[in-house]
Coordinates of C-alpha atoms in Angstrom, one line a residue:
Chain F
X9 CA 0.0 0.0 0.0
X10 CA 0.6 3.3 -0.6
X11 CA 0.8 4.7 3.1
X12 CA 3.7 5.2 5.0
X13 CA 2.6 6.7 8.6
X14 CA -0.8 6.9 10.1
X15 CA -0.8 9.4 12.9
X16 CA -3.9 10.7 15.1
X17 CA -3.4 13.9 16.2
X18 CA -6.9 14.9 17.6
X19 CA -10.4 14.2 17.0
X20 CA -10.7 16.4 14.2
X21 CA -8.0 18.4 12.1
X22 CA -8.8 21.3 10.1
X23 CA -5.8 22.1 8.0
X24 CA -1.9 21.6 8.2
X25 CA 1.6 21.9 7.4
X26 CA 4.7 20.9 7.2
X27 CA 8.5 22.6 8.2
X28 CA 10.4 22.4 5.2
X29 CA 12.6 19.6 6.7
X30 CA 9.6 17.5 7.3
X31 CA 10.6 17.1 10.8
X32 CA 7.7 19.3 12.6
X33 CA 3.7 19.8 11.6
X34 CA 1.7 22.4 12.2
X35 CA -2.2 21.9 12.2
X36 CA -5.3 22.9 13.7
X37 CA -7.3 20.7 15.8
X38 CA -10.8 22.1 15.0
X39 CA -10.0 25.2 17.4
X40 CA -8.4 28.2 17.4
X41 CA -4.7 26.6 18.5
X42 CA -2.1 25.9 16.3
X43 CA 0.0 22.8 17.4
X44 CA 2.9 22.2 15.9
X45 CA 4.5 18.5 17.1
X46 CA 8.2 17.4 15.5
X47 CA 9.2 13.6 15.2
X48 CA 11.3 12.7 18.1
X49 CA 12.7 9.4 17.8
X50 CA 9.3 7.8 16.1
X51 CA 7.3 9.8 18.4
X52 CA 5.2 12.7 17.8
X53 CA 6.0 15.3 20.7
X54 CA 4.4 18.4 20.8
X55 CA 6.5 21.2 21.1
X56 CA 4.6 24.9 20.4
X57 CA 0.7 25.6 20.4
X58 CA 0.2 28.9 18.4
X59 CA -2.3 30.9 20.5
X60 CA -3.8 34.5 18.8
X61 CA -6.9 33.8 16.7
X62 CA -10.0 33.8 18.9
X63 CA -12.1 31.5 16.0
X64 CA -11.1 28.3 14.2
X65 CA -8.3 28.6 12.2
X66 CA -9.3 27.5 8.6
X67 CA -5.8 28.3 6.6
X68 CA -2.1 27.4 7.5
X69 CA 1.0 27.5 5.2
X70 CA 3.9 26.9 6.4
X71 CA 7.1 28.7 3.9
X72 CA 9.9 26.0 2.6
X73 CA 12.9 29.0 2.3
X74 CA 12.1 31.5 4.9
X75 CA 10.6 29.2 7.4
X76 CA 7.1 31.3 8.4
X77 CA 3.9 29.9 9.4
X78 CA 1.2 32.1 7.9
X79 CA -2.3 31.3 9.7
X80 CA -6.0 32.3 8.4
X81 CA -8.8 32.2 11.1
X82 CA -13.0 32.6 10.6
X83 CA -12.5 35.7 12.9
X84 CA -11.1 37.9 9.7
X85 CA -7.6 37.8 11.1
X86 CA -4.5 36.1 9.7
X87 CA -0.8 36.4 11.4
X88 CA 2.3 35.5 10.2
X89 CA 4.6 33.6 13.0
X90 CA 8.4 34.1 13.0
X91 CA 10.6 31.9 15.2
X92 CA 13.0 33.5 17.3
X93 CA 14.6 31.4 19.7
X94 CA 12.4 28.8 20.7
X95 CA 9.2 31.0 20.4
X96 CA 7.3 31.5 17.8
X97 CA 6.1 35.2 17.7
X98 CA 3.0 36.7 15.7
X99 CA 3.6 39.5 12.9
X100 CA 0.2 41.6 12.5
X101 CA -1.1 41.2 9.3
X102 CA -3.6 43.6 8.1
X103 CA -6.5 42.3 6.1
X104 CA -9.1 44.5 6.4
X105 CA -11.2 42.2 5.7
X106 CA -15.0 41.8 6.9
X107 CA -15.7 37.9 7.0
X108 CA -13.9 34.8 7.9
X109 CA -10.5 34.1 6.3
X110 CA -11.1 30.9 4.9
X111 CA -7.9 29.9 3.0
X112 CA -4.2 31.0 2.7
X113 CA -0.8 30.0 0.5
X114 CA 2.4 31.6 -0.1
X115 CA 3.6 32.6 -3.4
X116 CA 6.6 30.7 -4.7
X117 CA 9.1 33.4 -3.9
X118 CA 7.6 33.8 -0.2
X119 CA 7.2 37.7 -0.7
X120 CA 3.2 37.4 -0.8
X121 CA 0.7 35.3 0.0
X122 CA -2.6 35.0 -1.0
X123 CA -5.9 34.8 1.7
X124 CA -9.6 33.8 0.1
X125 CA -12.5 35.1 2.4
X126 CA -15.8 34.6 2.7
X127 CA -16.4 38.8 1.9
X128 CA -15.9 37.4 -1.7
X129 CA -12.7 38.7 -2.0
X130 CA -8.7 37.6 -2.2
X131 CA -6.3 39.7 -0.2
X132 CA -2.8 40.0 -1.5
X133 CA -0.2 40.7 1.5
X134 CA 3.1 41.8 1.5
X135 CA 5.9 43.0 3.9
X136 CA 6.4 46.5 5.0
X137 CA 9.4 47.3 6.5
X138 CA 9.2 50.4 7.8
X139 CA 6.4 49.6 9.7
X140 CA 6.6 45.4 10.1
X141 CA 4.0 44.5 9.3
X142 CA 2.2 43.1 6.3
X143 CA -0.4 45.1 4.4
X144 CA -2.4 44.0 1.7
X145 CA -4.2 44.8 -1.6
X146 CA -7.8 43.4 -2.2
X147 CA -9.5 42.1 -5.5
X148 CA -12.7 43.0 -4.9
X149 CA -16.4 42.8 -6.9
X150 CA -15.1 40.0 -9.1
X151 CA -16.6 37.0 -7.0
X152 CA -20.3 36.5 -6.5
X153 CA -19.3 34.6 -3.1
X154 CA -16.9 33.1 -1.1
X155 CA -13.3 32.2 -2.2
X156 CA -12.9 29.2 -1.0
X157 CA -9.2 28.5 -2.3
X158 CA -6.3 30.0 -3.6
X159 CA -3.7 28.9 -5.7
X160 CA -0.2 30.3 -7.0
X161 CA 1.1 30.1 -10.5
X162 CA 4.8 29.2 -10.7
X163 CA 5.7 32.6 -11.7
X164 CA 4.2 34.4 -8.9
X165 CA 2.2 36.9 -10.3
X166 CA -0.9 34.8 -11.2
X167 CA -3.2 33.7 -8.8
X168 CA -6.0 31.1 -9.1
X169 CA -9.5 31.0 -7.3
X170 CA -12.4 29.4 -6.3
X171 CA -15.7 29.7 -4.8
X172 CA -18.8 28.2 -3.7
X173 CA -20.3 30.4 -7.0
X174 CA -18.9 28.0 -9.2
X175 CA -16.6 29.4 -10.8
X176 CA -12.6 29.4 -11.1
X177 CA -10.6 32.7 -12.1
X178 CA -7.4 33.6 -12.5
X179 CA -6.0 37.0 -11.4
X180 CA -2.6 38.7 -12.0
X181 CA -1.4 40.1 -8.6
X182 CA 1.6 42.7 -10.0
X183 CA 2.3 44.8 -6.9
X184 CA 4.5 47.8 -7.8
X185 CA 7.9 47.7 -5.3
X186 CA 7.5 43.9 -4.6
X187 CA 7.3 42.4 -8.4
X188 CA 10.3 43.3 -10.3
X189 CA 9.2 43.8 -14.0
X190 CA 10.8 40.7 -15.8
X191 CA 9.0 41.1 -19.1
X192 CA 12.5 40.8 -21.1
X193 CA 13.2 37.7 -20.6
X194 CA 10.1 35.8 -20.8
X195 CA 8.8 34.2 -23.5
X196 CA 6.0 34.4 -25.6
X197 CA 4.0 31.5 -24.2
X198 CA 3.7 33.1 -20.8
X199 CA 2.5 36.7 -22.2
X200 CA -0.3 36.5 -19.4
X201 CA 1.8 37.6 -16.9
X202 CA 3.1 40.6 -18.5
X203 CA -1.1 41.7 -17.9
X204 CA 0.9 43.8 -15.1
X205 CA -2.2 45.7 -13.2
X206 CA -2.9 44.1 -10.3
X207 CA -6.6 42.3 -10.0
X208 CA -6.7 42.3 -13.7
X209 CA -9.1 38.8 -14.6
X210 CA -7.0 36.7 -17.3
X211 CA -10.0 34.2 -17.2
X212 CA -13.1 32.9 -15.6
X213 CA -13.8 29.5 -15.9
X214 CA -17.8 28.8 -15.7
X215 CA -17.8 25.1 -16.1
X216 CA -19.3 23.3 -13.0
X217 CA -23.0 24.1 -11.7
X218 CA -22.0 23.7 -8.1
X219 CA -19.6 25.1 -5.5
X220 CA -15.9 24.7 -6.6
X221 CA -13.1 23.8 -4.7
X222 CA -9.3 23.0 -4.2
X223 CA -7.4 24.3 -7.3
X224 CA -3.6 23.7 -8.0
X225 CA -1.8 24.7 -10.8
X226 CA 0.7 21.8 -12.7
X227 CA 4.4 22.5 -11.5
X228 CA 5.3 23.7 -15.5
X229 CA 2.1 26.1 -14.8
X230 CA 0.7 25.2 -18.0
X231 CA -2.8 23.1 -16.8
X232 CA -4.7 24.0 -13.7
X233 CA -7.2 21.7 -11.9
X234 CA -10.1 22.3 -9.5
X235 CA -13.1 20.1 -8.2
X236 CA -16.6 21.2 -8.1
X237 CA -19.3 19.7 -6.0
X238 CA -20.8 18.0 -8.5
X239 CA -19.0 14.9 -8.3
X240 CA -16.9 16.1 -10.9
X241 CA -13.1 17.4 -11.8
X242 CA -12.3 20.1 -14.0
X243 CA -9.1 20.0 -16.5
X244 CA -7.9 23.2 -18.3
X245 CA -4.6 23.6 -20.4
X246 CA -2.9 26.7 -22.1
X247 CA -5.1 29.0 -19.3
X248 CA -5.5 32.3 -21.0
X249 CA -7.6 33.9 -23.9
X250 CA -8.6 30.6 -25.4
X251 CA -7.9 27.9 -22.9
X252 CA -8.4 24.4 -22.7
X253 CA -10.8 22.3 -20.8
X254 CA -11.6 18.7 -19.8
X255 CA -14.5 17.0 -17.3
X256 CA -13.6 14.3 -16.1
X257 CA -16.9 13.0 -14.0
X258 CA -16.4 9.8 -11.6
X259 CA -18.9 8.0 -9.8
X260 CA -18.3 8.3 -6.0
X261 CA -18.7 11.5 -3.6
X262 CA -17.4 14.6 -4.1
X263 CA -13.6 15.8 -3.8
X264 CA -12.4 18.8 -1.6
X265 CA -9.0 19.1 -2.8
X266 CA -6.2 18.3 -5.7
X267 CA -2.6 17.8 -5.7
X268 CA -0.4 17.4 -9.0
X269 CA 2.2 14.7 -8.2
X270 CA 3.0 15.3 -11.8
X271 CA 2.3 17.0 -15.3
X272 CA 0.2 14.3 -15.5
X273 CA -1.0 13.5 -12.6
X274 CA -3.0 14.7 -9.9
X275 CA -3.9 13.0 -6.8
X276 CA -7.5 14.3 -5.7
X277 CA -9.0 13.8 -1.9
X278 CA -12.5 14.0 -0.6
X279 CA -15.8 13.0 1.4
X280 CA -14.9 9.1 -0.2
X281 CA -12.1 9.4 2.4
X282 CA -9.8 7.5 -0.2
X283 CA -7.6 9.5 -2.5
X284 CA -7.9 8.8 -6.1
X285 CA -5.5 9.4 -8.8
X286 CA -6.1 10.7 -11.9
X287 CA -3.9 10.2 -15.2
X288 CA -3.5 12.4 -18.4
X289 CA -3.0 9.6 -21.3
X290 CA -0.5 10.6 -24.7
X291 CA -2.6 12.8 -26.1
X292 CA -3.4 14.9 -23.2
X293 CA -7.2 13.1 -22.4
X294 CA -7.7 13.3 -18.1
X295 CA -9.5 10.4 -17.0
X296 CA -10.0 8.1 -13.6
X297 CA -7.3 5.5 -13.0
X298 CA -8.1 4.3 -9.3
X299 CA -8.3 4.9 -5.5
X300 CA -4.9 5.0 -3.9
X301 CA -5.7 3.2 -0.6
X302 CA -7.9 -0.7 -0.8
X303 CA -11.1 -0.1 -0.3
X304 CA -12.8 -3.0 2.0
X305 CA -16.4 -3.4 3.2
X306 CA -16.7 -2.2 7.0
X307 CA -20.2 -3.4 8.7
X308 CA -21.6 -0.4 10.6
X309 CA -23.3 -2.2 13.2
X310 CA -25.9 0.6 13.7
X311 CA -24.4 1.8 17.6
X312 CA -26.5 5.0 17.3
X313 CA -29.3 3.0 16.2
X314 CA -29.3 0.8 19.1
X315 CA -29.2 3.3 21.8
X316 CA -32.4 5.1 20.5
X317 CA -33.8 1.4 20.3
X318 CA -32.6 1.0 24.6
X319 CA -34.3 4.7 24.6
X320 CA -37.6 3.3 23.2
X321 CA -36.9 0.2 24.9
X322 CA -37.0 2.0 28.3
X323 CA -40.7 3.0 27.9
X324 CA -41.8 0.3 26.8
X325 CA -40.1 -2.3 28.9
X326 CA -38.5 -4.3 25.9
X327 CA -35.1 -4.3 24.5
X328 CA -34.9 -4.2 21.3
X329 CA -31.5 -5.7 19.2
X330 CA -29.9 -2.1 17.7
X331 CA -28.4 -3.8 14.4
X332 CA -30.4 -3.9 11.4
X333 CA -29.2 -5.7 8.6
X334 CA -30.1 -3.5 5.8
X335 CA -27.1 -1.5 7.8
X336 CA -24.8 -4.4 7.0
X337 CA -25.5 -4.3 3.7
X338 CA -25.6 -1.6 2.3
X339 CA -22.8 -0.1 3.7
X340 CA -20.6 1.7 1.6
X341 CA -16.7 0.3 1.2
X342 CA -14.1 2.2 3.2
X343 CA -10.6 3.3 2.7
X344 CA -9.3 1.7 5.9
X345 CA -7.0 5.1 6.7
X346 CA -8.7 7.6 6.5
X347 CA -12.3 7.4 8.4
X348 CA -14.0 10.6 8.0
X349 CA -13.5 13.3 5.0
X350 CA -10.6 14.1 3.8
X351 CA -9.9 17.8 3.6
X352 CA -6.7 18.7 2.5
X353 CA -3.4 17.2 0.6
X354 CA 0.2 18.5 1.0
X355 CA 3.5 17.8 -0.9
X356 CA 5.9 16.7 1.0
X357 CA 9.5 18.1 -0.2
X358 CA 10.8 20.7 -2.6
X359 CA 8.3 22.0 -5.6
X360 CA 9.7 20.7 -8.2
X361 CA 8.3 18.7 -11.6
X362 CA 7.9 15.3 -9.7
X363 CA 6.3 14.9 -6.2
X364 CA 6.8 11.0 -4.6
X365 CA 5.2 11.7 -1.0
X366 CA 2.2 13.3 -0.1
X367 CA 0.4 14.0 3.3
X368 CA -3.2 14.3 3.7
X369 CA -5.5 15.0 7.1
X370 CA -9.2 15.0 7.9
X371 CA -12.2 15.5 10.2
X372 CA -11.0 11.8 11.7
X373 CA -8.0 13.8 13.0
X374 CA -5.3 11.8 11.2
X375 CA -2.4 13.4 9.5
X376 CA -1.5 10.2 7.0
X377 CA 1.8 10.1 4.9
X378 CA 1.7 8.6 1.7
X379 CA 4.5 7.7 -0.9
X380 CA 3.8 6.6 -4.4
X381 CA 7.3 4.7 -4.7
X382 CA 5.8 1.1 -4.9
X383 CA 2.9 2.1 -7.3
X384 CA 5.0 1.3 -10.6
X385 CA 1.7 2.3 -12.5
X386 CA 1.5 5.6 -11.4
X387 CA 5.3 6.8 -11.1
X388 CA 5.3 7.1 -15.2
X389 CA 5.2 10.9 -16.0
Chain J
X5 CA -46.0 -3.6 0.9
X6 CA -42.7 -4.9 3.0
X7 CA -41.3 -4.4 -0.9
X8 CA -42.1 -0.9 -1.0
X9 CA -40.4 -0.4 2.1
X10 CA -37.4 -1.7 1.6
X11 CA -37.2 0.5 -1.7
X12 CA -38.0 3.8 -0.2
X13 CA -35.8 3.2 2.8
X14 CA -32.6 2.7 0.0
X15 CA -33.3 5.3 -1.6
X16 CA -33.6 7.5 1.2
X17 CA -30.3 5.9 2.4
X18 CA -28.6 6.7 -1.0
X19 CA -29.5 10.3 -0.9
X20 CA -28.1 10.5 2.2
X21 CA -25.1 9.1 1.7
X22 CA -25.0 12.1 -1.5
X23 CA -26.3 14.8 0.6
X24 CA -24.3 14.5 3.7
X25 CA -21.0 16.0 2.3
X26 CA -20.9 19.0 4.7
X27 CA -18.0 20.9 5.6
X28 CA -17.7 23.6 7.9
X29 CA -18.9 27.0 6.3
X30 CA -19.0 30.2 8.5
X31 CA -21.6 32.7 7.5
X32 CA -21.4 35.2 4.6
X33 CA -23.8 37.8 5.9
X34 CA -22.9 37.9 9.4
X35 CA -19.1 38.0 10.6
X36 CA -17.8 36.0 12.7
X37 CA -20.8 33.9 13.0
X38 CA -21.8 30.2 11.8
X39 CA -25.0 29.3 10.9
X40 CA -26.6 26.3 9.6
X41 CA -27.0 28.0 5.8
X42 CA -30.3 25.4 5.5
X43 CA -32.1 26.9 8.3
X44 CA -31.3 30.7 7.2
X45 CA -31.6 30.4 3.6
X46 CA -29.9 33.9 3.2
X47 CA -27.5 33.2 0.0
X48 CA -29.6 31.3 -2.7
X49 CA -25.9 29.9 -3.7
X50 CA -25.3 28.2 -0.5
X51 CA -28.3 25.9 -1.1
X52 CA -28.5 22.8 -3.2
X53 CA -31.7 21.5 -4.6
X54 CA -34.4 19.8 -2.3
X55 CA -35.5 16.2 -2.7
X56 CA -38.5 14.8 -2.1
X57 CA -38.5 11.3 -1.9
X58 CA -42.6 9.6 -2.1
X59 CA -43.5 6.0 -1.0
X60 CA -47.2 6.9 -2.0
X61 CA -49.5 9.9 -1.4
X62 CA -49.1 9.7 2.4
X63 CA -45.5 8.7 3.5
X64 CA -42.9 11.4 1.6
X65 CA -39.2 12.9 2.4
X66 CA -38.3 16.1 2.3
X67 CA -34.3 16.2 2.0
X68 CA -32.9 19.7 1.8
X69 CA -29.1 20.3 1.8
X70 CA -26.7 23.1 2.1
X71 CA -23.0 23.6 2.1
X72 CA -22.9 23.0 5.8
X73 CA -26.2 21.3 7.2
X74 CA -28.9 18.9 5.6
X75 CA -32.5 19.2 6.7
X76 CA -34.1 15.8 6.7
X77 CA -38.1 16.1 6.5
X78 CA -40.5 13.0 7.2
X79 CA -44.4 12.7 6.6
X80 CA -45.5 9.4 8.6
X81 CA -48.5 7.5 7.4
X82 CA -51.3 8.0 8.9
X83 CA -54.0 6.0 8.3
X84 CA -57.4 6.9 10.6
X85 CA -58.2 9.5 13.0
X86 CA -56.5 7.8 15.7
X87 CA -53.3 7.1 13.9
X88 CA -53.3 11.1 13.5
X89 CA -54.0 11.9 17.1
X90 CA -50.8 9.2 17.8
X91 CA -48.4 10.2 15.5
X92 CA -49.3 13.9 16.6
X93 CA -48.6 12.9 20.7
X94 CA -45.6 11.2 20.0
X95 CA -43.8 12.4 17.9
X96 CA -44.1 15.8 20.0
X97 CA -43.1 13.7 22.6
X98 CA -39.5 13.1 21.1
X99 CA -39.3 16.7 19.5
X100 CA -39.5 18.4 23.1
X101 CA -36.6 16.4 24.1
X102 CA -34.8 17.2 20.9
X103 CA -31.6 17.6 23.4
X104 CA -31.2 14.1 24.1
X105 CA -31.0 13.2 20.1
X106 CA -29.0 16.3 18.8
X107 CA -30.1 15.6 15.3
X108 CA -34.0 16.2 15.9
X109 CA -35.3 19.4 15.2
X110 CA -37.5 20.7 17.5
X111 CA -40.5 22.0 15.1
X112 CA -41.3 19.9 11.8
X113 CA -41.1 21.8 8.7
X114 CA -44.3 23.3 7.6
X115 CA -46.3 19.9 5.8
X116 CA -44.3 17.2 8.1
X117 CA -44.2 15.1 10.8
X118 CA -41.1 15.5 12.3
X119 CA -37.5 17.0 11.1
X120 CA -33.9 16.5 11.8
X121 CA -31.5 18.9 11.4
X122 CA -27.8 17.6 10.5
X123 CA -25.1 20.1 10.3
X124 CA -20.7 19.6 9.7
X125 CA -20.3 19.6 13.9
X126 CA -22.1 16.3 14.0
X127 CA -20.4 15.0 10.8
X128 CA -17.1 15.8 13.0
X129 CA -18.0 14.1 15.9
X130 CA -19.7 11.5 14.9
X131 CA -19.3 9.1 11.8
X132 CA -21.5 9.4 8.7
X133 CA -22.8 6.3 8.3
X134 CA -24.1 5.4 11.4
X135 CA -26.3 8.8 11.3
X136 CA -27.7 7.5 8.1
X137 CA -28.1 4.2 9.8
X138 CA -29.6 6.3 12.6
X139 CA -32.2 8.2 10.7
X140 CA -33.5 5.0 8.3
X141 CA -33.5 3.1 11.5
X142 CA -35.7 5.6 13.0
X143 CA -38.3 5.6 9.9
X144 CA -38.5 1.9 10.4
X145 CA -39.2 2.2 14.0
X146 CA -42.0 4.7 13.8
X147 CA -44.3 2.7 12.0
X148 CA -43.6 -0.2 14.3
X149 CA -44.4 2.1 17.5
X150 CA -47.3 4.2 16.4
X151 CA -49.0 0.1 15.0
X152 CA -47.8 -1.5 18.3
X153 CA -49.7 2.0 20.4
X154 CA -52.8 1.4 18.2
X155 CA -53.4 -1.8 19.1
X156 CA -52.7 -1.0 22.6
X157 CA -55.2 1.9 22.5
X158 CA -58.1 -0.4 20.8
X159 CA -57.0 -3.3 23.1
X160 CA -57.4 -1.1 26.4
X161 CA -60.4 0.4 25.1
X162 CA -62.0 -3.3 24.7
X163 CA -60.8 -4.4 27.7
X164 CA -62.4 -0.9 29.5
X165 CA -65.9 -1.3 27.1
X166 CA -66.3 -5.1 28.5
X167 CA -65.5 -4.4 32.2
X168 CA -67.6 -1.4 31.9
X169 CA -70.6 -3.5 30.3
X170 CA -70.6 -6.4 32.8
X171 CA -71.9 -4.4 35.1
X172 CA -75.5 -4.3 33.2
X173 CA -75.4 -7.8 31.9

């Protein structure tokens, strides 16, 4: 199998990260605390808990080069941690922002990062010196509703979206004094990003009828994938005036979040609590290849059944036997890691063209690692 | 009839198992507050389409979900007058101690007999299936009860009308 380490961390885990030497993890445990634990000797040991936000924290990214924990909360507020010493201390980040924070991720140079809110806008911060803090610029009036996730283009000026409207857009996010204008040396095929004013719309991508989530960008930048609600994932190459896009629809429930291991492959996670892979063939067609995990049939002897049965039973002096068997069998097969939805999916290691490990947590509160070395069908680009 | 049963139960089962993908949403109108998006109806977006599920005119399901909560809607059979009167008392009975269930609702929807009100906390805390296991469980079980309290209330009454009689025999 595919899975390396199974940990449970707490009854329920929001998001999380990981310290770019993989040795620490940051997440939240459905409350307003970061904890951040690092691997002592094959045991977890927590070592910091992050206390600022008052709400539950619903965004953390945690920077490979410069080492800071960025944190989004639902009570509008994000911070960005620096450690000095042994202490990890909060930088004020100003959002101005009127609704929950409900997603965060650092650009690939680490000198913005990107928040999507539920006041249907993105905020772009960066870092002000002369004052330290971080301010940021707002694209507003171009979603219906919330942003639900962000996403960074390898170049670091584009920026991908979702939201529960429907639909994905891409933005350019130029900042004068924190971009450097590089239009010299790029070439023709990424002209998008020479669209230098910041909030400009490169595309809007109307394709699914429900609420869309979880969109990455390929590592060449060149395709871009989200999921929508509908039980289906979206495809699109050559993003730009006239782009490119595929539907792939698979049977099972819907996804909450992508990850490209490859330029051809992308791992997506969801409410089936099994991660499934999904394959680009030669001539660039996206379809379903498999789940990662096995998937085995679990009997869920009906527990919450039988204690409204001993409830009934109680007034009416008989005791009734809580399992029915329509329960047994019609019970819907399992992924034995993961047993609740799975909410998010992390590389694990440098970004680079090829990804072997993976990490992925959910409401079950387990933070499972997951390497793709022994799937010989998959590890083909 | 057992047939019928069988079939409405799976498919209210399956709907379930589509509709109960709920994640935790907090509110777009009001900041820093989270509210079950089924219940306020506030952003038309939010909501996904309702589903009524019919076994026959007078046993239906009203499943209505939302990014964050699913409103699950039942209309019980009620056959005679009495069966009305039961169904009424009891299943009031169980909705005043909505508390002791945490997925009842404590007022049916307008049209139905009782309601249950799932939102992304109990989806946390407890596991999926077993809710819908739960809530088909609890459809099978009300028909049993209100038949089995019908026969007790025209057994008692019997029982009363004889003893009562005797007396002028």
């Amino acid at each position: 199998m595919a899975v390396i380490s199974v940990h449970q961390f707490a009854q329920c885990i929001t998001c999380h990260a990981w310290s770019p030497d993989r040795s620490m993890v940051a997440f939240c445990p459905n409350n307003n605390e970061v904890h951040i634990y690092r691997l002592v000797e094959d045991k977890w040991e927590k070592v910091h808990v992050l206390q600022k936000h008052d709400q539950l924290i619903s965004g953390i990214d945690w920077s490979a080069r410069s080492n800071k924990i960025v944190t989004a909360s639902h009570d509008r507020n994000s911070y960005v941690w620096n450690l000095e010493g042994s202490e990890w201390v909060p930088t004020l980040v100003i959002l101005r922002l009127n609704r929950a924070a409900l997603c965060v991720q650092w650009s690939p140079k680490e000198n913005k990062f990107a928040v999507g809110s539920g006041a249907k806008t993105v905020c772009i911060c960066y870092y002000e010196q002369e004052n330290n803090w971080w301010v940021s610029k707002l694209i507003r009036k171009r979603h219906d509703s919330s942003v639900t996730s962000v996403s960074w283009h390898p170049d670091n000026n584009l920026l991908a979206t979702t939201s529960t409207d429907g639909k994905c857009r891409v933005f350019s996010t130029f900042i004068k004094g924190v971009d450097a204008k590089n239009d010299n040396k790029k070439d023709s095929k990424k002209s998008t990003s020479s669209d230098l004013k910041f909030g400009e719309l490169i595309v809007q991508l109307d394709l699914s009828s429900s609420w869309t989530f979880g969109v990455k960008w390929s590592p060449s930048g060149n395709t871009l994938a989200y999921v929508g609600h509908n039980s289906m994932i979206y495809f699109v190459d050559d993003v730009g005036p006239s782009p490119l896009a595929q539907n792939v629809v698979f049977r099972d429930l819907p996804l909450r979040d992508v990850l490209f291991v490859s330029e051809k492959r992308v791992i997506g996670v969801g409410f089936d609590c099994n991660p499934m892979v999904f394959a680009a063939d030669e001539r660039g067609v996206w379809g379903f290849v498999r789940y990662l995990a096995e998937r085995k049939t679990v009997s869920s002897g009906s527990r919450y059944g039988s204690q409204f049965s001993e409830a009934f039973g109680k007034f009416y002096g008989q005791s009734k036997p809580g399992v029915g068997n329509d329960a047994v069998e019609t019970s819907k097969t399992r992924g034995v890691v993961h047993e609740n939805c799975i909410n998010s999916i992390i590389r694990l290691g440098e970004r680079g063209i090829l990804t072997r490990r993976f990490s992925t947590s959910g409401l079950d509160g387990r933070i499972v690692v997951w390497d793709l070395e022994n799937e010989q069908d998959l590890l083909e680009l | 009839m057992g047939s019928t049963l069988r079939l409405y139960l799976t498919c209210i089962r399956n709907t379930l198992h589509a509709a109960m993908c709920l994640q935790n949403f907090p509110c777009q109108e009001v900041e820093r507050h989270n509210k079950p998006e089924v219940e306020l109806k506030s952003s038309p977006e939010l909501l996904l389409n309702p589903v009524v599920i019919c076994r026959n005119e007078a046993e239906k399901c009203l499943i209505e979900t939302s990014i964050n909560s699913l409103r699950i809607s039942l209309k019980v059979k009620q056959a005679d007058e009495l069966e009305n009167i039961l169904t009424k008392k009891f299943l009031r009975f169980l909705s005043m101690r909505a508390e002791a269930f945490q997925v009842l609702r404590r007022k049916p929807v307008q049209g139905y007999d009782i309601s249950f009100l799932i939102t992304n906390y109990h989806c946390e805390e407890m596991q999926k299936q077993k809710l819908i296991d739960f809530i088909v469980q609890f459809m099978e079980d009300i028909d049993k009860e209100i038949s089995e309290l019908k026969m007790s209330v025209n057994t008692r009454g019997r029982l009363v009308a004889t003893e009562f009689l005797k007396q002028f025999i």
